[in-house]
Tab-separated table of C-alpha atoms in Angstrom:
chain	number	residue	atom	x	y	z
A	155	MET	CA	-7.586	26.840	25.776
A	156	ALA	CA	-5.515	29.885	24.214
A	157	ALA	CA	-5.668	29.957	21.072
A	158	ASP	CA	-1.477	29.836	20.258
A	159	GLY	CA	-1.653	26.350	21.874
A	160	SER	CA	0.784	28.035	24.740
A	161	ALA	CA	-1.919	26.537	27.438
A	162	ARG	CA	-1.676	22.862	25.444
A	163	LYS	CA	0.817	20.043	26.205
A	164	ARG	CA	3.910	19.420	25.182
A	165	THR	CA	6.139	16.994	24.040
A	166	PRO	CA	9.430	16.809	25.081
A	167	LEU	CA	10.089	17.594	21.007
A	168	HIS	CA	8.459	20.663	20.699
A	169	ASP	CA	10.288	22.640	20.160
A	170	ALA	CA	11.842	20.544	16.667
A	171	HIS	CA	8.656	21.001	15.766
A	172	THR	CA	8.377	24.677	15.477
A	173	ALA	CA	11.595	24.606	14.031
A	174	LEU	CA	10.583	21.731	11.428
A	175	GLY	CA	7.712	24.874	10.197
A	176	ALA	CA	4.821	22.480	11.863
A	177	ARG	CA	1.010	23.253	11.914
A	178	LEU	CA	0.383	23.108	14.891
A	179	ILE	CA	-2.753	21.817	16.509
A	180	ASP	CA	-5.093	20.910	20.187
A	181	PHE	CA	-5.134	17.076	19.336
A	182	GLY	CA	-6.090	15.676	22.486
A	183	GLY	CA	-4.918	18.223	25.094
A	184	TRP	CA	-2.078	18.833	23.887
A	185	ASP	CA	-0.425	21.207	21.039
A	186	MET	CA	0.613	19.084	18.267
A	187	PRO	CA	2.240	18.741	14.410
A	188	VAL	CA	-0.506	18.542	11.890
A	189	GLN	CA	1.720	18.172	9.389
A	190	TYR	CA	4.933	20.009	8.304
A	191	LYS	CA	6.590	22.489	5.910
A	192	ALA	CA	5.847	19.209	3.136
A	193	GLY	CA	1.933	18.602	3.740
A	194	THR	CA	-0.166	15.971	5.061
A	195	ILE	CA	0.278	13.893	1.138
A	196	LYS	CA	3.370	14.416	0.452
A	197	GLU	CA	4.531	13.862	3.641
A	198	HIS	CA	2.375	10.047	3.273
A	199	LYS	CA	4.718	8.932	0.178
A	200	ALA	CA	7.520	9.787	2.371
A	201	VAL	CA	6.800	6.799	4.104
A	202	ARG	CA	5.184	4.883	1.650
A	203	GLU	CA	8.764	4.996	-0.893
A	204	ALA	CA	10.819	6.593	2.347
A	205	LEU	CA	11.044	6.854	6.192
A	206	GLY	CA	9.044	9.275	8.121
A	207	LEU	CA	9.957	10.255	11.569
A	208	PHE	CA	6.446	10.495	14.066
A	209	ASP	CA	6.419	12.120	16.721
A	210	VAL	CA	4.182	10.184	19.162
A	211	SER	CA	5.690	10.722	22.907
A	212	HIS	CA	1.411	12.363	23.556
A	213	MET	CA	1.006	8.836	23.643
A	214	GLY	CA	0.841	7.025	27.117
A	215	GLU	CA	2.829	4.130	28.952
A	216	ALA	CA	3.331	2.268	32.414
A	217	VAL	CA	4.105	-0.764	33.952
A	218	LEU	CA	2.863	-3.604	35.806
A	219	ARG	CA	5.310	-5.298	37.803
A	220	GLY	CA	4.886	-8.295	40.717
A	221	PRO	CA	4.443	-11.503	41.412
A	222	ARG	CA	1.265	-11.430	40.365
A	223	ALA	CA	1.615	-9.591	37.444
A	224	THR	CA	1.023	-11.890	34.382
A	225	GLU	CA	-2.448	-12.813	36.280
A	226	ALA	CA	-3.223	-9.439	35.605
A	227	VAL	CA	-2.864	-8.888	32.975
A	228	GLN	CA	-5.109	-11.585	31.861
A	229	LYS	CA	-7.753	-10.470	32.822
A	230	LEU	CA	-7.528	-6.770	31.549
A	231	THR	CA	-6.609	-8.071	27.545
A	232	THR	CA	-8.493	-9.924	25.248
A	233	ASN	CA	-5.661	-11.541	24.416
A	234	ASP	CA	-2.994	-14.000	25.711
A	235	VAL	CA	-1.089	-10.992	26.380
A	236	GLY	CA	-0.045	-13.067	29.674
A	237	GLY	CA	1.174	-16.363	27.365
A	238	ALA	CA	3.381	-14.760	25.147
A	239	PRO	CA	7.161	-15.704	25.217
A	240	VAL	CA	10.049	-12.385	26.815
A	241	GLY	CA	10.843	-10.691	23.854
A	242	LYS	CA	6.946	-10.522	22.463
A	243	ALA	CA	5.066	-7.211	21.641
A	244	VAL	CA	1.395	-8.247	21.883
A	245	TYR	CA	-2.199	-5.598	19.911
A	246	THR	CA	-4.910	-6.176	22.166
A	247	LEU	CA	-8.030	-4.526	23.829
A	248	LEU	CA	-8.887	-3.596	27.376
A	249	CYS	CA	-12.334	-5.220	27.758
A	250	ARG	CA	-15.121	-3.553	29.601
A	251	PRO	CA	-18.000	-6.195	31.902
A	252	ASP	CA	-20.200	-5.489	29.117
A	253	GLY	CA	-18.021	-6.280	26.170
A	254	GLY	CA	-16.858	-2.410	24.902
A	255	ILE	CA	-13.950	-1.301	24.141
A	256	VAL	CA	-11.499	0.469	27.619
A	257	ASP	CA	-9.284	1.006	24.420
A	258	ASP	CA	-7.057	-1.102	21.886
A	259	CYS	CA	-3.645	-1.257	22.849
A	260	ILE	CA	-0.123	-3.545	22.908
A	261	PHE	CA	1.332	-5.446	26.207
A	262	TYR	CA	5.541	-6.304	25.553
A	263	LYS	CA	6.939	-8.827	27.769
A	264	ARG	CA	9.794	-8.154	30.161
A	265	SER	CA	9.557	-11.216	31.588
A	266	ASP	CA	6.071	-13.108	33.527
A	267	THR	CA	6.373	-10.637	36.535
A	268	GLU	CA	7.364	-6.995	34.226
A	269	TYR	CA	4.818	-6.015	31.335
A	270	PHE	CA	5.257	-2.585	29.713
A	271	VAL	CA	2.008	-0.911	28.046
A	272	ILE	CA	1.715	2.119	25.302
A	273	VAL	CA	-2.436	3.173	25.432
A	274	ASN	CA	-3.880	5.764	23.732
A	275	ALA	CA	-2.649	9.574	24.337
A	276	SER	CA	-6.275	10.900	24.352
A	277	ASN	CA	-7.610	7.423	26.925
A	278	THR	CA	-4.012	7.741	29.379
A	279	ALA	CA	-5.971	8.580	32.663
A	280	LYS	CA	-9.197	6.603	31.785
A	281	ASP	CA	-7.111	3.693	30.938
A	282	LEU	CA	-4.637	3.773	34.593
A	283	ALA	CA	-7.671	3.933	36.761
A	284	TRP	CA	-9.615	1.567	34.537
A	285	MET	CA	-6.720	-0.464	35.869
A	286	ARG	CA	-5.816	0.457	39.061
A	287	GLU	CA	-9.575	-0.066	39.482
A	288	GLN	CA	-9.136	-3.414	38.313
A	289	VAL	CA	-5.293	-5.081	39.585
A	290	GLY	CA	-4.104	-2.937	41.751
A	291	SER	CA	-4.548	-4.970	44.304
A	292	MET	CA	-2.757	-7.155	42.849
A	293	VAL	CA	0.808	-5.356	41.359
A	294	ASP	CA	2.141	-2.288	41.871
A	295	LEU	CA	1.474	0.264	38.179
A	296	ASP	CA	3.826	2.352	37.206
A	297	ASP	CA	2.217	6.286	35.292
A	298	GLN	CA	5.518	6.522	33.219
A	299	SER	CA	3.587	8.350	30.711
A	300	GLU	CA	5.346	11.812	31.777
A	301	GLY	CA	8.915	10.785	31.580
A	302	THR	CA	8.745	9.144	28.322
A	303	ALA	CA	9.429	9.585	24.340
A	304	LEU	CA	8.322	7.932	21.784
A	305	ILE	CA	9.290	8.149	18.043
A	306	ALA	CA	7.741	6.189	15.585
A	307	VAL	CA	10.026	5.295	12.484
A	308	GLN	CA	8.380	3.356	9.441
A	309	GLY	CA	8.450	2.509	6.347
A	310	PRO	CA	10.894	0.905	3.661
A	311	ARG	CA	14.064	1.976	4.411
A	312	ALA	CA	12.863	2.185	8.589
A	313	ILE	CA	15.062	-0.077	10.127
A	314	GLU	CA	18.786	0.468	7.132
A	315	VAL	CA	18.351	3.252	9.126
A	316	VAL	CA	18.298	2.846	12.823
A	317	ALA	CA	20.092	0.068	12.359
A	318	GLY	CA	22.679	1.607	11.246
A	319	LEU	CA	22.859	4.020	14.920
A	320	SER	CA	22.709	1.160	17.052
A	321	PRO	CA	24.696	-1.671	17.342
A	322	ALA	CA	21.900	-3.886	18.587
A	323	PRO	CA	20.677	-6.751	16.000
A	324	ILE	CA	17.781	-4.471	14.472
A	325	ALA	CA	17.347	-6.150	11.171
A	326	ALA	CA	16.903	-9.121	12.392
A	327	MET	CA	14.291	-8.091	14.709
A	328	GLY	CA	11.353	-10.470	14.318
A	329	THR	CA	8.349	-8.842	13.288
A	330	PHE	CA	6.089	-7.301	16.575
A	331	THR	CA	8.661	-8.079	18.969
A	332	PHE	CA	11.081	-5.881	20.630
A	333	LEU	CA	14.640	-5.192	22.944
A	334	ASP	CA	16.147	-3.122	24.550
A	335	ALA	CA	18.715	-0.783	22.342
A	336	GLU	CA	20.522	1.651	22.411
A	337	VAL	CA	19.587	3.879	19.128
A	338	ALA	CA	22.495	7.133	18.497
A	339	GLY	CA	23.630	6.193	22.066
A	340	VAL	CA	19.770	6.371	23.185
A	341	ARG	CA	18.467	4.003	25.486
A	342	THR	CA	15.657	3.397	24.642
A	343	LEU	CA	12.773	-0.234	23.592
A	344	CYS	CA	12.899	-0.595	20.822
A	345	ALA	CA	9.755	-2.312	18.815
A	346	ARG	CA	8.915	-4.504	15.298
A	347	THR	CA	5.521	-1.778	15.158
A	348	GLY	CA	4.237	0.755	14.016
A	349	TYR	CA	0.911	2.353	12.616
A	350	THR	CA	1.361	3.107	8.915
A	351	GLY	CA	1.215	-0.866	7.303
A	352	GLU	CA	4.493	-0.675	6.600
A	353	ASP	CA	8.292	-2.098	8.673
A	354	GLY	CA	9.464	0.838	10.618
A	355	VAL	CA	10.304	1.001	14.438
A	356	GLU	CA	8.635	2.551	17.840
A	357	LEU	CA	11.604	3.581	20.407
A	358	ALA	CA	10.410	4.711	24.007
A	359	CYS	CA	13.648	6.580	25.322
A	360	PRO	CA	13.948	9.022	28.113
A	361	ALA	CA	12.011	12.308	27.465
A	362	GLY	CA	14.919	14.100	28.130
A	363	ASP	CA	16.843	12.438	25.497
A	364	ALA	CA	14.159	12.452	22.523
A	365	ARG	CA	15.573	15.476	20.774
A	366	ARG	CA	18.886	13.557	20.356
A	367	LEU	CA	17.622	11.148	19.833
A	368	TRP	CA	15.212	12.855	17.250
A	369	ASP	CA	17.816	15.057	15.190
A	370	ALA	CA	20.111	12.219	14.971
A	371	LEU	CA	17.331	9.154	13.270
A	372	LEU	CA	16.031	12.158	11.078
A	373	GLU	CA	19.826	14.105	9.598
A	374	ALA	CA	20.174	9.494	9.210
A	375	GLY	CA	17.589	9.600	7.028
A	376	ALA	CA	17.859	12.995	4.798
A	377	PRO	CA	19.534	10.465	1.906
A	378	HIS	CA	17.002	8.682	2.495
A	379	GLY	CA	13.999	10.802	2.211
A	380	ALA	CA	13.129	11.051	5.730
A	381	LEU	CA	10.386	13.346	6.730
A	382	PRO	CA	8.769	14.481	9.811
A	383	ILE	CA	5.289	13.100	9.213
A	384	GLY	CA	2.515	14.682	10.662
A	385	LEU	CA	-0.732	13.508	12.159
A	386	GLY	CA	-2.569	13.708	9.162
A	387	ALA	CA	-0.256	11.116	7.145
A	388	ARG	CA	-0.344	9.415	10.839
A	389	ASP	CA	-4.068	9.144	9.570
A	390	THR	CA	-4.157	8.265	6.033
A	391	LEU	CA	-1.869	5.562	6.241
A	392	ARG	CA	-2.933	3.589	8.990
A	393	LEU	CA	-6.633	4.041	6.976
A	394	GLU	CA	-5.313	3.102	4.394
A	395	ALA	CA	-4.028	0.185	6.633
A	396	ARG	CA	-6.877	-0.920	7.553
A	397	LEU	CA	-5.540	0.070	10.924
A	398	PRO	CA	-8.722	1.583	14.057
A	399	LEU	CA	-8.936	4.479	15.805
A	400	TYR	CA	-10.376	4.543	18.652
A	401	GLY	CA	-12.498	7.050	19.442
A	402	ASN	CA	-13.283	6.967	15.166
A	403	ASP	CA	-13.733	3.072	15.191
A	404	LEU	CA	-13.548	1.701	18.592
A	405	ASP	CA	-15.153	3.446	21.653
A	406	ASP	CA	-16.876	1.791	25.020
A	407	THR	CA	-20.056	1.166	23.528
A	408	THR	CA	-18.643	-1.082	20.714
A	409	SER	CA	-17.263	-4.978	21.118
A	410	PRO	CA	-13.757	-6.295	19.483
A	411	LEU	CA	-15.969	-8.626	17.499
A	412	GLU	CA	-18.156	-6.120	16.203
A	413	ALA	CA	-15.192	-4.108	15.152
A	414	GLN	CA	-13.624	-7.016	13.355
A	415	LEU	CA	-10.741	-7.366	16.597
A	416	GLY	CA	-11.792	-11.340	17.235
A	417	TRP	CA	-8.309	-12.066	16.527
A	418	ALA	CA	-6.624	-10.266	19.485
A	419	VAL	CA	-10.371	-12.040	21.511
A	420	LYS	CA	-8.396	-15.194	23.102
A	421	LEU	CA	-11.282	-16.463	24.112
A	422	GLY	CA	-9.676	-20.628	26.075
A	423	LYS	CA	-6.948	-18.271	27.380
A	424	GLY	CA	-9.006	-18.301	30.921
A	425	ASP	CA	-11.586	-15.964	32.341
A	426	PHE	CA	-10.395	-11.948	31.459
A	427	LEU	CA	-12.916	-8.439	31.848
A	428	GLY	CA	-15.102	-8.949	29.424
A	429	ARG	CA	-15.612	-12.894	28.306
A	430	ASP	CA	-18.409	-13.550	29.715
A	431	ALA	CA	-20.539	-10.672	27.207
A	432	LEU	CA	-18.434	-11.844	24.466
A	433	VAL	CA	-19.819	-15.428	24.355
A	434	ALA	CA	-23.340	-14.097	24.459
A	435	GLN	CA	-22.212	-12.002	21.594
A	436	LYS	CA	-20.799	-14.605	19.425
A	437	GLU	CA	-23.640	-17.276	20.116
A	438	ARG	CA	-26.346	-14.754	19.634
A	439	GLY	CA	-24.884	-13.567	17.148
A	440	LEU	CA	-23.880	-9.373	15.867
A	441	THR	CA	-26.127	-7.282	14.753
A	442	ARG	CA	-23.666	-4.171	13.247
A	443	GLN	CA	-20.065	-5.533	11.864
A	444	LEU	CA	-17.239	-2.482	11.327
A	445	VAL	CA	-17.065	-2.929	7.013
A	446	GLY	CA	-14.328	-1.441	5.186
A	447	PHE	CA	-15.816	0.472	1.502
A	448	ARG	CA	-14.232	2.593	-0.855
A	449	ILE	CA	-16.247	5.114	-3.109
A	450	ASP	CA	-15.601	6.051	-7.508
A	451	ASP	CA	-17.310	8.720	-7.239
A	452	ARG	CA	-15.715	11.729	-6.759
A	453	ALA	CA	-16.412	12.419	-2.896
A	454	ILE	CA	-15.157	11.322	0.591
A	455	ALA	CA	-17.386	9.600	3.491
A	456	ARG	CA	-16.357	10.951	6.175
A	457	HIS	CA	-16.603	10.354	10.059
A	458	GLY	CA	-20.215	10.812	11.340
A	459	TYR	CA	-22.400	10.335	8.107
A	460	ALA	CA	-25.304	8.523	7.643
A	461	VAL	CA	-25.150	4.904	5.130
A	462	VAL	CA	-28.364	5.048	4.557
A	463	ASP	CA	-31.587	2.637	3.379
A	464	ARG	CA	-33.592	4.738	1.614
A	465	ALA	CA	-35.860	2.447	0.789
A	466	ARG	CA	-37.045	2.442	4.121
A	467	PRO	CA	-39.290	5.032	6.095
A	468	ALA	CA	-38.361	8.441	5.890
A	469	ASP	CA	-37.355	8.785	10.277
A	470	ALA	CA	-36.192	5.084	9.532
A	471	GLN	CA	-33.205	5.496	7.211
A	472	ALA	CA	-29.892	5.903	8.725
A	473	ILE	CA	-28.567	1.761	8.933
A	474	GLY	CA	-25.659	3.209	9.650
A	475	VAL	CA	-22.457	5.086	10.140
A	476	VAL	CA	-19.192	5.779	8.981
A	477	THR	CA	-16.889	5.913	11.214
A	478	SER	CA	-13.269	6.627	9.196
A	479	GLY	CA	-12.570	8.244	5.916
A	480	GLY	CA	-10.895	10.063	4.305
A	481	PRO	CA	-9.363	9.862	0.707
A	482	GLY	CA	-6.923	7.661	-0.889
A	483	ILE	CA	-3.241	9.054	-1.440
A	484	SER	CA	-1.374	5.692	-2.404
A	485	VAL	CA	-4.799	3.672	-3.178
A	486	PRO	CA	-7.542	4.758	-5.436
A	487	GLY	CA	-10.785	6.527	-5.158
A	488	SER	CA	-11.189	7.278	-1.074
A	489	ILE	CA	-11.561	4.960	1.740
A	490	GLY	CA	-13.606	4.954	4.889
A	491	LEU	CA	-14.865	2.282	7.832
A	492	ALA	CA	-18.616	2.218	8.616
A	493	TYR	CA	-20.939	0.439	10.896
A	494	VAL	CA	-23.378	-1.851	9.151
A	495	PRO	CA	-26.057	-4.595	10.085
A	496	PRO	CA	-24.275	-7.648	9.155
A	497	ALA	CA	-26.479	-8.751	5.835
A	498	LEU	CA	-24.704	-5.405	3.591
A	499	ALA	CA	-21.337	-6.399	5.574
A	500	ALA	CA	-20.549	-9.010	2.575
A	501	PRO	CA	-16.948	-7.745	-0.817
A	502	GLY	CA	-19.404	-6.271	-3.304
A	503	THR	CA	-22.234	-5.004	-1.939
A	504	THR	CA	-23.030	-1.766	-2.312
A	505	LEU	CA	-23.358	0.467	0.451
A	506	THR	CA	-25.670	4.048	0.265
A	507	ILE	CA	-23.682	7.191	1.800
A	508	ASP	CA	-25.510	10.952	2.715
A	509	CYS	CA	-22.812	12.278	1.954
A	510	ARG	CA	-24.165	15.911	3.532
A	511	GLY	CA	-27.198	15.626	1.364
A	512	LYS	CA	-26.190	13.390	-1.705
A	513	ASP	CA	-26.443	9.484	-2.145
A	514	VAL	CA	-23.126	7.994	-2.458
A	515	ALA	CA	-22.223	4.890	-3.481
A	516	ALA	CA	-19.580	2.916	-1.655
A	517	THR	CA	-18.866	-0.948	-2.212
A	518	VAL	CA	-18.176	-2.716	0.962
A	519	VAL	CA	-13.855	-4.704	0.725
A	520	LYS	CA	-12.406	-7.237	2.065
A	521	GLY	CA	-8.691	-6.330	3.948
A	522	LYS	CA	-6.639	-3.709	3.671
A	523	PHE	CA	-6.690	-0.922	0.922
A	524	TYR	CA	-3.223	-0.614	1.025
A	525	GLN	CA	-0.630	-3.740	1.203
A	526	ARG	CA	3.052	-3.391	1.059
A	527	ARG	CA	5.313	-5.025	-1.534
A	528	ALA	CA	6.886	-7.653	1.014
B	192	MET	CA	1.111	37.722	8.682
B	193	SER	CA	1.015	37.745	4.968
B	194	THR	CA	0.089	40.492	3.256
B	195	TYR	CA	-2.411	40.199	0.146
B	196	PRO	CA	-2.776	41.289	-2.987
B	197	SER	CA	-3.259	44.623	-3.267
B	198	ASP	CA	-5.834	43.885	-6.149
B	199	LEU	CA	-8.610	41.774	-4.905
B	200	ARG	CA	-11.076	42.347	-2.293
B	201	TYR	CA	-12.058	39.095	0.049
B	202	THR	CA	-14.829	38.234	2.661
B	203	ASN	CA	-15.424	36.975	6.477
B	204	ASP	CA	-15.317	33.436	5.281
B	205	HIS	CA	-11.293	33.347	3.660
B	206	GLU	CA	-12.669	33.247	-0.201
B	207	TRP	CA	-11.310	36.452	-2.201
B	208	LEU	CA	-12.414	38.364	-5.515
B	209	ARG	CA	-11.000	39.824	-8.652
B	210	ASP	CA	-13.013	42.857	-10.216
B	211	ALA	CA	-12.442	42.120	-13.880
B	212	GLY	CA	-14.848	45.015	-14.805
B	213	SER	CA	-17.184	42.669	-15.499
B	214	ASN	CA	-17.108	39.547	-14.726
B	215	VAL	CA	-15.380	38.902	-11.097
B	216	THR	CA	-13.761	36.096	-10.409
B	217	VAL	CA	-13.439	33.491	-6.957
B	218	GLY	CA	-11.035	31.569	-5.242
B	219	ILE	CA	-10.201	31.688	-1.402
B	220	THR	CA	-7.177	33.292	0.160
B	221	GLN	CA	-3.133	32.010	1.549
B	222	PHE	CA	-4.977	31.754	4.340
B	223	ALA	CA	-7.804	29.179	4.134
B	224	VAL	CA	-5.189	27.634	2.166
B	225	ASP	CA	-3.154	27.132	5.054
B	226	GLN	CA	-5.801	26.123	7.211
B	227	LEU	CA	-6.908	23.927	5.124
B	228	GLY	CA	-3.998	21.581	4.034
B	229	ASP	CA	-3.660	19.141	1.101
B	230	ILE	CA	-7.137	20.368	-0.840
B	231	THR	CA	-8.007	16.352	-2.236
B	232	LEU	CA	-11.108	17.543	-4.274
B	233	VAL	CA	-12.841	21.055	-5.320
B	234	ASP	CA	-17.201	20.576	-6.301
B	235	LEU	CA	-18.431	23.148	-8.066
B	236	PRO	CA	-21.665	24.872	-9.442
B	237	LYS	CA	-22.120	24.368	-13.876
B	238	GLU	CA	-21.995	27.967	-16.290
B	239	GLY	CA	-25.531	29.441	-16.226
B	240	ASP	CA	-26.369	28.369	-11.776
B	241	LEU	CA	-27.135	31.105	-9.816
B	242	VAL	CA	-24.907	31.898	-6.515
B	243	THR	CA	-26.207	34.476	-4.565
B	244	LYS	CA	-24.047	36.279	-1.277
B	245	GLY	CA	-23.118	34.571	1.306
B	246	GLN	CA	-24.828	31.337	-0.243
B	247	ARG	CA	-23.408	28.355	-0.787
B	248	PHE	CA	-21.916	28.181	-4.450
B	249	GLY	CA	-19.709	24.651	-3.387
B	250	THR	CA	-17.583	22.698	-1.413
B	251	ILE	CA	-14.290	22.700	-1.107
B	252	GLU	CA	-12.570	18.963	0.380
B	253	SER	CA	-8.630	19.058	1.892
B	254	VAL	CA	-7.309	15.262	3.225
B	255	LYS	CA	-8.990	16.399	6.736
B	256	SER	CA	-11.831	18.439	6.406
B	257	VAL	CA	-15.425	19.077	4.100
B	258	SER	CA	-15.515	23.428	4.050
B	259	ASP	CA	-18.347	24.935	2.012
B	260	LEU	CA	-17.426	27.611	-0.244
B	261	TYR	CA	-19.366	30.977	-0.211
B	262	ALA	CA	-20.443	33.226	-2.962
B	263	PRO	CA	-19.364	36.685	-2.555
B	264	CYS	CA	-21.518	38.655	-4.243
B	265	SER	CA	-25.114	37.312	-6.971
B	266	GLY	CA	-24.694	36.618	-9.493
B	267	THR	CA	-25.212	34.567	-12.565
B	268	VAL	CA	-21.416	31.508	-13.552
B	269	ALA	CA	-20.133	33.147	-16.048
B	270	LYS	CA	-17.210	30.084	-15.626
B	271	VAL	CA	-15.759	27.168	-14.315
B	272	ASN	CA	-12.407	26.698	-13.817
B	273	ALA	CA	-12.085	23.165	-15.306
B	274	ALA	CA	-8.629	22.228	-14.048
B	275	LEU	CA	-9.359	21.958	-10.976
B	276	LYS	CA	-11.375	18.209	-11.476
B	277	ASP	CA	-8.168	16.549	-12.055
B	278	ALA	CA	-5.118	18.621	-10.358
B	279	PRO	CA	-7.390	19.967	-7.214
B	280	GLU	CA	-3.612	20.716	-5.879
B	281	LEU	CA	-3.928	23.849	-8.304
B	282	VAL	CA	-5.822	25.577	-5.270
B	283	ASN	CA	-2.383	24.775	-3.062
B	284	GLN	CA	-0.071	26.361	-5.585
B	285	GLU	CA	-1.337	28.979	-6.877
B	286	PRO	CA	-4.475	30.161	-5.004
B	287	TYR	CA	-4.502	33.767	-6.961
B	288	ALA	CA	-3.420	32.745	-10.620
B	289	GLY	CA	-4.280	28.466	-11.368
B	290	GLY	CA	-6.129	28.118	-8.272
B	291	TRP	CA	-8.706	30.428	-9.500
B	292	MET	CA	-12.349	28.747	-8.859
B	293	ILE	CA	-15.492	30.196	-10.487
B	294	GLU	CA	-16.173	33.590	-12.831
B	295	ILE	CA	-19.698	35.588	-11.384
B	296	ALA	CA	-20.655	38.295	-14.388
B	297	PRO	CA	-22.661	40.240	-10.994
B	298	SER	CA	-26.640	40.722	-11.273
B	299	GLU	CA	-25.706	43.784	-7.974
B	300	ARG	CA	-22.256	45.429	-8.801
B	301	GLY	CA	-23.063	47.655	-4.976
B	302	GLU	CA	-22.716	44.621	-3.367
B	303	LEU	CA	-19.352	44.657	-4.079
B	304	ASP	CA	-18.872	47.423	-1.580
B	305	GLU	CA	-18.892	45.676	1.084
B	306	LEU	CA	-16.461	43.095	0.721
B	307	LEU	CA	-13.094	43.337	2.421
B	308	SER	CA	-9.623	46.081	2.045
B	309	PRO	CA	-6.755	43.714	2.074
B	310	ASP	CA	-6.078	46.075	4.832
B	311	ALA	CA	-8.966	44.586	7.270
B	312	TYR	CA	-8.856	40.892	5.371
B	313	ALA	CA	-5.729	40.767	6.937
B	314	ALA	CA	-6.686	41.616	10.973
B	315	VAL	CA	-9.594	38.441	9.502
B	316	ALA	CA	-7.162	36.658	8.967
B	317	GLN	CA	-5.311	35.550	12.042
């Protein structure tokens, strides 16, 4: 990999990032902005207080089409994607037969015979191969990742700014719905979804139109305090909203039940990949579960740090693991997520985390770290 | 390419050192600050602690990562920048001034001759 990033994949907005003074890093083979000139903390606050623009064009997109499309998505997904009304965006897991998570993603129901799906960038190839293997004979599977750009507009002023650039009834959209909307003259799939804990939309558009849309949004948002937002703030925002990150908090070895995503698992919808394993896991009981924690001390517990019980024998003290962690920016202290035994999962429980050789006390907390005002 | 203050000496680990004749002041360079991003926590030794050239004397946490701080010379910690406890962002804002970290009373002044000149450091920091 070249140090200057020239060998990495670029989104259609790469030139815009360079012009905006972004610091670019390798993110799963993509040359992506980790921050712009303002820096992560100011970018985070802009999203909480005004609005921010995210280039998430590295994410993967596909269309599942055909008379058996609903049957296919019902087989692939844990949530009741096929039973959702047309125009609904549905968060779901894709599970392996053993219940491990292939990916978390959002399906968009266009009709009983057509679904759009957006998947994690680092999993695009894996997911597409998985879908082909499992339902390739049932549906026409069209990988649109290459030709599709994705821009997220998030924050309390986001809807106002996007609605001002569109004739579509964007302000009237319900949460987790989508519509085909022209925004700044660009044809988009506009979904009222996001990954920040704020109101906002995610706009999918043809790659060739991305720069025009990005510039128009930035210009219209500037009087409201809009900033471009890098991956650094994307991570601090999603963690405060307690949204899991695949590769950190979820992977092929974790189950949706362990990850506390049971709300996105509809065991009653009929058979799907992983259902039997999840039913069995539910009957058996969990051996670990994902909890949120807060540290009031001056310390940050990061991905991979061990949750320890010093009362146990020296070789068996690691009883859990931190999967995400960082400083709270809109909330006090530092925060994180960890897998722990169910006996330690109750809110208020004190955990001990080995922070690079120093034991730090953390408190299990319930729910989101940050909750936006209604 | 950045330039680095000519009155300072540097390490390969991106610390700077200012020699005031008796004690030396230590911080991290603009290059290090740019790599780290927003700094949220600086963990420093206490006055009177001993530090050893090339060994860890503290840690610095940014939003995204944690890094060790390495002593550019051996000696005794004479002073600690207490302002960083509540205002770690000073390291981002003025790495060569208000963002200084510790003062060391060197035990081996000869070690200072091994540090990098601004030009030599500029070749390292890219």
